[in-house]
Each structure stands twice: as C-alpha cells, then as structure tokens.
C-alpha cells in the first residue's frame, strides 16, 4: 500500500469577503464604504439588500412584520449574499447591529470561513452618534429606544460581538484610519479596476 504524502502546509490565503459587525452607530457603513474604495472591492450594506428584496424600508418591516419578521428577512438576505460569494468578486458587507447576534447568522459566517470584524466604541459615543444621525440625517432606527434601553441592548449584545474574528476600536479614529487598520490586520489586497459587471481586470 502506498503511503499518503503529507500535504503541504496551507498557504495563508487572504479572505475574499469581510463582514463588518457591531452596534448601531459603530460606523459599519462608512468604514465599509471607505474600505471598499481603498481596496477596490464591492461594498454593500445588508439592510439595503433587505429593503430591495422586501420592497419596504427597515422601519416599515419592523412596523408591519415585527422584529421577528425583520430577522427572517435579514437571515435570508445574508444567505443570499453568502451564496453569491462563490462568484469570486471580493466584497465588504456591513451587517445591521442585530445580525451577528443571531446565532444562526454567526454560524453561517463561520461555515463560510469569512471574517467578521467587530467595530466598537464606548456606548455613550454610539448613543451620541445615533442621536445626531436621527436628528440631522433623519436615520430611523426602530431599536434606538431611550438612552437606558440603548445601553442595556449594547451590553447584552457585546458578548456576541466579541466572538468576531477581529475587534477594532473606532473612538478617536477617522474612518480612513479604521479602514487602513482592517486592511492591514487582515492582509487584504487591492484588486484591479472593476468593470461595470463587477469583474476585476
Ligand atoms: C438593528 C440595527 C440596524 C437595522 C435594524 C436593526 C439592530 O442597522 O439593521 O434597525 O438590531 O441593532 P444599523 O446597525 O446599521 O443601525
């Protein structure tokens, strides 16, 4: 019987997709966009995909179908994104604040072997950012609640976020600096110019 040759040690292969997780106001969308531009990777916000698929805003889904309905839509949109990864187009995906807290979503990311990056900041700063966004940009967050509810939800969720592959402190750092830190820590490489179909050249 021929002996099986020991396989060569696996070379480090940088990930082809990165998922940004963390609480409301952590900057997942702005950091994701900056990281996408820096690497020439596609950026997408899972909440935007949910809204397109449902034909309703996140706030409308919460209002008409409750949080349970929103979580179902979120899970199914995440599955769809992961199914599309095999297309070979590198992408950054920002998840809504509750997505990674759902065990079945975290399990999907783990099974896909893609890194989740936890963007964190002191909860008071997160609250200030969300309050400002609600006032200035009219961003509607169904789970914003009162300052105390916000803090309680953050504390309850934090134990899930820290299971992410990488944690980045965002307080006092610019969006550009945070994007650079993620790229450096995960060894992410810039791709060539992308054609309109999303293929890199
Ligand atoms: C949610 C956060 C929101 C959005 C939805 C639920 C949450 O996204 O997905 O309102 O459960 O924390 P952001 O984290 O982008 O605000």
PDB file of C-alpha atoms and ligand atoms in Angstrom:
ATOM      1  CA  UNK A   1       0.000   0.000   0.000  1.00  0.00           C
ATOM      2  CA  UNK A   2       1.398   3.394  -0.951  1.00  0.00           C
ATOM      3  CA  UNK A   3       1.823   5.852   1.845  1.00  0.00           C
ATOM      4  CA  UNK A   4      -0.062   9.086   1.503  1.00  0.00           C
ATOM      5  CA  UNK A   5       2.348  12.009   1.170  1.00  0.00           C
ATOM      6  CA  UNK A   6       1.949  14.582   3.913  1.00  0.00           C
ATOM      7  CA  UNK A   7       0.134  17.566   2.455  1.00  0.00           C
ATOM      8  CA  UNK A   8       1.987  20.872   2.169  1.00  0.00           C
ATOM      9  CA  UNK A   9       1.156  23.392   4.888  1.00  0.00           C
ATOM     10  CA  UNK A  10      -1.754  25.569   3.776  1.00  0.00           C
ATOM     11  CA  UNK A  11      -0.510  28.926   2.499  1.00  0.00           C
ATOM     12  CA  UNK A  12      -2.166  31.946   4.101  1.00  0.00           C
ATOM     13  CA  UNK A  13      -4.967  32.909   1.770  1.00  0.00           C
ATOM     14  CA  UNK A  14      -6.409  36.391   2.421  1.00  0.00           C
ATOM     15  CA  UNK A  15     -10.222  36.435   2.650  1.00  0.00           C
ATOM     16  CA  UNK A  16     -12.324  37.374  -0.368  1.00  0.00           C
ATOM     17  CA  UNK A  17     -15.063  38.877   1.760  1.00  0.00           C
ATOM     18  CA  UNK A  18     -15.184  40.754   5.032  1.00  0.00           C
ATOM     19  CA  UNK A  19     -18.257  41.308   7.191  1.00  0.00           C
ATOM     20  CA  UNK A  20     -18.458  44.327   9.480  1.00  0.00           C
ATOM     21  CA  UNK A  21     -20.450  43.842  12.673  1.00  0.00           C
ATOM     22  CA  UNK A  22     -21.165  45.897  15.769  1.00  0.00           C
ATOM     23  CA  UNK A  23     -23.804  48.003  17.448  1.00  0.00           C
ATOM     24  CA  UNK A  24     -25.846  50.799  15.904  1.00  0.00           C
ATOM     25  CA  UNK A  25     -23.666  53.849  15.317  1.00  0.00           C
ATOM     26  CA  UNK A  26     -20.411  51.878  15.158  1.00  0.00           C
ATOM     27  CA  UNK A  27     -19.699  53.212  11.653  1.00  0.00           C
ATOM     28  CA  UNK A  28     -20.083  49.907   9.790  1.00  0.00           C
ATOM     29  CA  UNK A  29     -21.451  51.573   6.668  1.00  0.00           C
ATOM     30  CA  UNK A  30     -18.971  54.469   6.457  1.00  0.00           C
ATOM     31  CA  UNK A  31     -15.983  52.268   7.283  1.00  0.00           C
ATOM     32  CA  UNK A  32     -17.214  49.609   4.843  1.00  0.00           C
ATOM     33  CA  UNK A  33     -17.535  52.171   2.063  1.00  0.00           C
ATOM     34  CA  UNK A  34     -14.040  53.542   2.765  1.00  0.00           C
ATOM     35  CA  UNK A  35     -12.575  50.042   2.863  1.00  0.00           C
ATOM     36  CA  UNK A  36     -14.306  49.180  -0.407  1.00  0.00           C
ATOM     37  CA  UNK A  37     -12.810  52.268  -2.067  1.00  0.00           C
ATOM     38  CA  UNK A  38      -9.363  51.602  -0.647  1.00  0.00           C
ATOM     39  CA  UNK A  39      -9.305  48.000  -1.928  1.00  0.00           C
ATOM     40  CA  UNK A  40     -11.499  48.449  -4.968  1.00  0.00           C
ATOM     41  CA  UNK A  41     -13.794  45.794  -3.513  1.00  0.00           C
ATOM     42  CA  UNK A  42     -17.566  45.969  -3.819  1.00  0.00           C
ATOM     43  CA  UNK A  43     -19.274  47.370  -0.727  1.00  0.00           C
ATOM     44  CA  UNK A  44     -22.773  46.564   0.320  1.00  0.00           C
ATOM     45  CA  UNK A  45     -24.970  47.191   3.315  1.00  0.00           C
ATOM     46  CA  UNK A  46     -27.134  44.181   4.174  1.00  0.00           C
ATOM     47  CA  UNK A  47     -30.013  46.455   5.248  1.00  0.00           C
ATOM     48  CA  UNK A  48     -30.110  47.914   1.701  1.00  0.00           C
ATOM     49  CA  UNK A  49     -30.391  44.416   0.250  1.00  0.00           C
ATOM     50  CA  UNK A  50     -33.176  43.589   2.715  1.00  0.00           C
ATOM     51  CA  UNK A  51     -35.074  46.728   1.699  1.00  0.00           C
ATOM     52  CA  UNK A  52     -34.697  45.926  -2.024  1.00  0.00           C
ATOM     53  CA  UNK A  53     -35.815  42.331  -1.558  1.00  0.00           C
ATOM     54  CA  UNK A  54     -38.783  43.299   0.605  1.00  0.00           C
ATOM     55  CA  UNK A  55     -39.745  46.485  -1.218  1.00  0.00           C
ATOM     56  CA  UNK A  56     -40.082  48.117   2.207  1.00  0.00           C
ATOM     57  CA  UNK A  57     -37.807  50.139   4.454  1.00  0.00           C
ATOM     58  CA  UNK A  58     -36.334  48.558   7.581  1.00  0.00           C
ATOM     59  CA  UNK A  59     -38.661  50.739   9.670  1.00  0.00           C
ATOM     60  CA  UNK A  60     -41.687  49.538   7.677  1.00  0.00           C
ATOM     61  CA  UNK A  61     -40.673  45.887   8.093  1.00  0.00           C
ATOM     62  CA  UNK A  62     -40.388  46.373  11.858  1.00  0.00           C
ATOM     63  CA  UNK A  63     -43.740  48.169  11.946  1.00  0.00           C
ATOM     64  CA  UNK A  64     -45.672  45.687   9.788  1.00  0.00           C
ATOM     65  CA  UNK A  65     -43.940  42.367  10.494  1.00  0.00           C
ATOM     66  CA  UNK A  66     -42.292  42.972  13.870  1.00  0.00           C
ATOM     67  CA  UNK A  67     -38.703  42.270  14.798  1.00  0.00           C
ATOM     68  CA  UNK A  68     -39.203  38.541  14.119  1.00  0.00           C
ATOM     69  CA  UNK A  69     -40.230  39.331  10.536  1.00  0.00           C
ATOM     70  CA  UNK A  70     -37.208  41.581  10.109  1.00  0.00           C
ATOM     71  CA  UNK A  71     -34.842  38.885  11.444  1.00  0.00           C
ATOM     72  CA  UNK A  72     -36.259  36.353   8.972  1.00  0.00           C
ATOM     73  CA  UNK A  73     -35.699  38.774   6.089  1.00  0.00           C
ATOM     74  CA  UNK A  74     -32.213  39.543   7.386  1.00  0.00           C
ATOM     75  CA  UNK A  75     -31.236  35.884   7.630  1.00  0.00           C
ATOM     76  CA  UNK A  76     -32.460  35.110   4.175  1.00  0.00           C
ATOM     77  CA  UNK A  77     -30.651  38.155   2.693  1.00  0.00           C
ATOM     78  CA  UNK A  78     -27.441  37.067   4.408  1.00  0.00           C
ATOM     79  CA  UNK A  79     -27.774  33.581   2.938  1.00  0.00           C
ATOM     80  CA  UNK A  80     -28.160  35.140  -0.489  1.00  0.00           C
ATOM     81  CA  UNK A  81     -25.014  37.278  -0.071  1.00  0.00           C
ATOM     82  CA  UNK A  82     -23.020  34.234   1.023  1.00  0.00           C
ATOM     83  CA  UNK A  83     -24.298  32.210  -1.943  1.00  0.00           C
ATOM     84  CA  UNK A  84     -23.042  34.950  -4.249  1.00  0.00           C
ATOM     85  CA  UNK A  85     -19.516  34.895  -2.812  1.00  0.00           C
ATOM     86  CA  UNK A  86     -18.510  31.997  -4.985  1.00  0.00           C
ATOM     87  CA  UNK A  87     -18.676  34.448  -7.913  1.00  0.00           C
ATOM     88  CA  UNK A  88     -15.107  35.411  -6.998  1.00  0.00           C
ATOM     89  CA  UNK A  89     -15.810  39.132  -6.598  1.00  0.00           C
ATOM     90  CA  UNK A  90     -14.247  40.443  -3.393  1.00  0.00           C
ATOM     91  CA  UNK A  91     -16.655  42.389  -1.217  1.00  0.00           C
ATOM     92  CA  UNK A  92     -17.171  44.139   2.083  1.00  0.00           C
ATOM     93  CA  UNK A  93     -20.562  43.666   3.719  1.00  0.00           C
ATOM     94  CA  UNK A  94     -21.863  45.806   6.594  1.00  0.00           C
ATOM     95  CA  UNK A  95     -24.400  43.964   8.744  1.00  0.00           C
ATOM     96  CA  UNK A  96     -27.119  45.653  10.796  1.00  0.00           C
ATOM     97  CA  UNK A  97     -26.481  45.829  14.535  1.00  0.00           C
ATOM     98  CA  UNK A  98     -28.530  42.746  15.433  1.00  0.00           C
ATOM     99  CA  UNK A  99     -27.453  40.411  12.629  1.00  0.00           C
ATOM    100  CA  UNK A 100     -24.324  38.892  14.151  1.00  0.00           C
ATOM    101  CA  UNK A 101     -26.109  38.470  17.498  1.00  0.00           C
ATOM    102  CA  UNK A 102     -28.424  35.911  15.899  1.00  0.00           C
ATOM    103  CA  UNK A 103     -26.665  32.599  16.431  1.00  0.00           C
ATOM    104  CA  UNK A 104     -27.749  31.203  13.063  1.00  0.00           C
ATOM    105  CA  UNK A 105     -26.213  34.188  11.234  1.00  0.00           C
ATOM    106  CA  UNK A 106     -22.907  33.949  13.094  1.00  0.00           C
ATOM    107  CA  UNK A 107     -22.897  30.219  12.277  1.00  0.00           C
ATOM    108  CA  UNK A 108     -23.422  30.948   8.567  1.00  0.00           C
ATOM    109  CA  UNK A 109     -20.412  33.290   8.513  1.00  0.00           C
ATOM    110  CA  UNK A 110     -18.294  30.765  10.366  1.00  0.00           C
ATOM    111  CA  UNK A 111     -19.258  27.967   7.978  1.00  0.00           C
ATOM    112  CA  UNK A 112     -18.416  30.222   5.017  1.00  0.00           C
ATOM    113  CA  UNK A 113     -14.982  30.904   6.539  1.00  0.00           C
ATOM    114  CA  UNK A 114     -15.275  34.665   6.165  1.00  0.00           C
ATOM    115  CA  UNK A 115     -14.000  37.069   8.834  1.00  0.00           C
ATOM    116  CA  UNK A 116     -16.336  39.211  10.911  1.00  0.00           C
ATOM    117  CA  UNK A 117     -14.812  42.464  12.132  1.00  0.00           C
ATOM    118  CA  UNK A 118     -16.338  43.992  15.262  1.00  0.00           C
ATOM    119  CA  UNK A 119     -16.280  47.791  15.216  1.00  0.00           C
ATOM    120  CA  UNK A 120     -16.621  49.052  18.764  1.00  0.00           C
ATOM    121  CA  UNK A 121     -16.799  52.347  20.645  1.00  0.00           C
ATOM    122  CA  UNK A 122     -17.869  53.404  24.132  1.00  0.00           C
ATOM    123  CA  UNK A 123     -21.644  53.053  24.358  1.00  0.00           C
ATOM    124  CA  UNK A 124     -22.114  56.746  25.194  1.00  0.00           C
ATOM    125  CA  UNK A 125     -20.344  57.677  21.968  1.00  0.00           C
ATOM    126  CA  UNK A 126     -22.506  55.219  19.992  1.00  0.00           C
ATOM    127  CA  UNK A 127     -25.593  56.829  21.526  1.00  0.00           C
ATOM    128  CA  UNK A 128     -24.387  60.324  20.632  1.00  0.00           C
ATOM    129  CA  UNK A 129     -23.664  59.295  17.027  1.00  0.00           C
ATOM    130  CA  UNK A 130     -27.104  57.659  16.619  1.00  0.00           C
ATOM    131  CA  UNK A 131     -28.904  60.612  18.213  1.00  0.00           C
ATOM    132  CA  UNK A 132     -27.076  63.024  15.893  1.00  0.00           C
ATOM    133  CA  UNK A 133     -27.899  60.873  12.855  1.00  0.00           C
ATOM    134  CA  UNK A 134     -31.562  60.673  13.872  1.00  0.00           C
ATOM    135  CA  UNK A 135     -31.723  64.466  14.090  1.00  0.00           C
ATOM    136  CA  UNK A 136     -29.531  65.578  11.176  1.00  0.00           C
ATOM    137  CA  UNK A 137     -29.911  62.802   8.606  1.00  0.00           C
ATOM    138  CA  UNK A 138     -33.341  61.552   9.723  1.00  0.00           C
ATOM    139  CA  UNK A 139     -31.972  57.993  10.033  1.00  0.00           C
ATOM    140  CA  UNK A 140     -34.742  55.934  11.562  1.00  0.00           C
ATOM    141  CA  UNK A 141     -33.664  53.080  13.841  1.00  0.00           C
ATOM    142  CA  UNK A 142     -36.570  51.077  15.241  1.00  0.00           C
ATOM    143  CA  UNK A 143     -34.468  49.737  18.146  1.00  0.00           C
ATOM    144  CA  UNK A 144     -32.884  53.031  19.194  1.00  0.00           C
ATOM    145  CA  UNK A 145     -35.145  53.406  22.247  1.00  0.00           C
ATOM    146  CA  UNK A 146     -34.173  55.543  25.233  1.00  0.00           C
ATOM    147  CA  UNK A 147     -30.594  56.082  26.343  1.00  0.00           C
ATOM    148  CA  UNK A 148     -31.023  53.374  29.040  1.00  0.00           C
ATOM    149  CA  UNK A 149     -32.588  50.873  26.636  1.00  0.00           C
ATOM    150  CA  UNK A 150     -29.788  51.562  24.148  1.00  0.00           C
ATOM    151  CA  UNK A 151     -27.142  50.949  26.798  1.00  0.00           C
ATOM    152  CA  UNK A 152     -28.871  47.755  28.019  1.00  0.00           C
ATOM    153  CA  UNK A 153     -29.127  46.338  24.496  1.00  0.00           C
ATOM    154  CA  UNK A 154     -25.472  47.161  23.804  1.00  0.00           C
ATOM    155  CA  UNK A 155     -24.326  45.388  26.975  1.00  0.00           C
ATOM    156  CA  UNK A 156     -26.465  42.348  26.233  1.00  0.00           C
ATOM    157  CA  UNK A 157     -25.116  42.084  22.681  1.00  0.00           C
ATOM    158  CA  UNK A 158     -21.470  42.752  23.386  1.00  0.00           C
ATOM    159  CA  UNK A 159     -20.807  39.154  24.402  1.00  0.00           C
ATOM    160  CA  UNK A 160     -21.851  38.103  20.898  1.00  0.00           C
ATOM    161  CA  UNK A 161     -19.824  40.780  19.096  1.00  0.00           C
ATOM    162  CA  UNK A 162     -16.602  39.827  20.852  1.00  0.00           C
ATOM    163  CA  UNK A 163     -16.789  36.415  19.154  1.00  0.00           C
ATOM    164  CA  UNK A 164     -15.881  38.163  15.886  1.00  0.00           C
ATOM    165  CA  UNK A 165     -12.510  37.403  14.298  1.00  0.00           C
ATOM    166  CA  UNK A 166     -11.161  40.900  14.904  1.00  0.00           C
ATOM    167  CA  UNK A 167     -12.128  43.822  17.152  1.00  0.00           C
ATOM    168  CA  UNK A 168     -11.343  47.417  16.202  1.00  0.00           C
ATOM    169  CA  UNK A 169     -11.747  50.428  18.482  1.00  0.00           C
ATOM    170  CA  UNK A 170     -13.192  53.280  16.470  1.00  0.00           C
ATOM    171  CA  UNK A 171     -13.320  56.114  19.028  1.00  0.00           C
ATOM    172  CA  UNK A 172     -10.926  58.924  18.136  1.00  0.00           C
ATOM    173  CA  UNK A 173     -10.022  57.416  14.751  1.00  0.00           C
ATOM    174  CA  UNK A 174     -11.026  58.594  11.312  1.00  0.00           C
ATOM    175  CA  UNK A 175     -12.990  56.315   9.006  1.00  0.00           C
ATOM    176  CA  UNK A 176      -9.920  56.172   6.709  1.00  0.00           C
ATOM    177  CA  UNK A 177      -7.620  55.116   9.558  1.00  0.00           C
ATOM    178  CA  UNK A 178     -10.042  52.391  10.651  1.00  0.00           C
ATOM    179  CA  UNK A 179     -10.314  51.082   7.079  1.00  0.00           C
ATOM    180  CA  UNK A 180      -6.496  51.040   6.812  1.00  0.00           C
ATOM    181  CA  UNK A 181      -6.197  49.155  10.089  1.00  0.00           C
ATOM    182  CA  UNK A 182      -8.663  46.456   8.972  1.00  0.00           C
ATOM    183  CA  UNK A 183      -6.900  46.043   5.610  1.00  0.00           C
ATOM    184  CA  UNK A 184      -3.548  45.757   7.327  1.00  0.00           C
ATOM    185  CA  UNK A 185      -4.633  43.342  10.070  1.00  0.00           C
ATOM    186  CA  UNK A 186      -6.470  41.006   7.677  1.00  0.00           C
ATOM    187  CA  UNK A 187      -3.873  41.298   4.913  1.00  0.00           C
ATOM    188  CA  UNK A 188      -6.480  42.458   2.392  1.00  0.00           C
ATOM    189  CA  UNK A 189      -5.216  43.197  -1.101  1.00  0.00           C
ATOM    190  CA  UNK A 190      -6.397  45.805  -3.547  1.00  0.00           C
ATOM    191  CA  UNK A 191      -7.856  44.390  -6.764  1.00  0.00           C
ATOM    192  CA  UNK A 192      -7.502  45.842 -10.283  1.00  0.00           C
ATOM    193  CA  UNK A 193     -10.048  48.166 -11.828  1.00  0.00           C
ATOM    194  CA  UNK A 194     -13.521  46.728 -11.825  1.00  0.00           C
ATOM    195  CA  UNK A 195     -15.619  46.574 -14.978  1.00  0.00           C
ATOM    196  CA  UNK A 196     -19.289  47.520 -14.931  1.00  0.00           C
ATOM    197  CA  UNK A 197     -20.239  43.880 -14.419  1.00  0.00           C
ATOM    198  CA  UNK A 198     -18.222  43.854 -11.204  1.00  0.00           C
ATOM    199  CA  UNK A 199     -15.388  41.759 -12.645  1.00  0.00           C
ATOM    200  CA  UNK A 200     -11.866  42.857 -11.775  1.00  0.00           C
ATOM    201  CA  UNK A 201      -9.462  43.310 -14.655  1.00  0.00           C
TER     202      UNK A 201
HETATM  203  C1  LIG B   1     -30.635  46.935  14.065  1.00  0.00           C
HETATM  204  C2  LIG B   1     -29.756  47.825  13.512  1.00  0.00           C
HETATM  205  C3  LIG B   1     -29.997  48.491  12.225  1.00  0.00           C
HETATM  206  C4  LIG B   1     -31.003  47.703  11.375  1.00  0.00           C
HETATM  207  C5  LIG B   1     -32.208  47.379  12.167  1.00  0.00           C
HETATM  208  C6  LIG B   1     -31.908  46.538  13.411  1.00  0.00           C
HETATM  209  C7  LIG B   1     -30.297  46.300  15.354  1.00  0.00           C
HETATM  210  O1  LIG B   1     -28.779  48.624  11.484  1.00  0.00           O
HETATM  211  O2  LIG B   1     -30.438  46.513  10.904  1.00  0.00           O
HETATM  212  O3  LIG B   1     -32.809  48.586  12.552  1.00  0.00           O
HETATM  213  O4  LIG B   1     -30.919  45.273  15.711  1.00  0.00           O
HETATM  214  O5  LIG B   1     -29.386  46.806  16.036  1.00  0.00           O
HETATM  215  P1  LIG B   1     -27.565  49.610  11.953  1.00  0.00           P
HETATM  216  O6  LIG B   1     -26.717  48.846  12.903  1.00  0.00           O
HETATM  217  O7  LIG B   1     -26.853  49.879  10.655  1.00  0.00           O
HETATM  218  O8  LIG B   1     -28.177  50.818  12.546  1.00  0.00           O
END
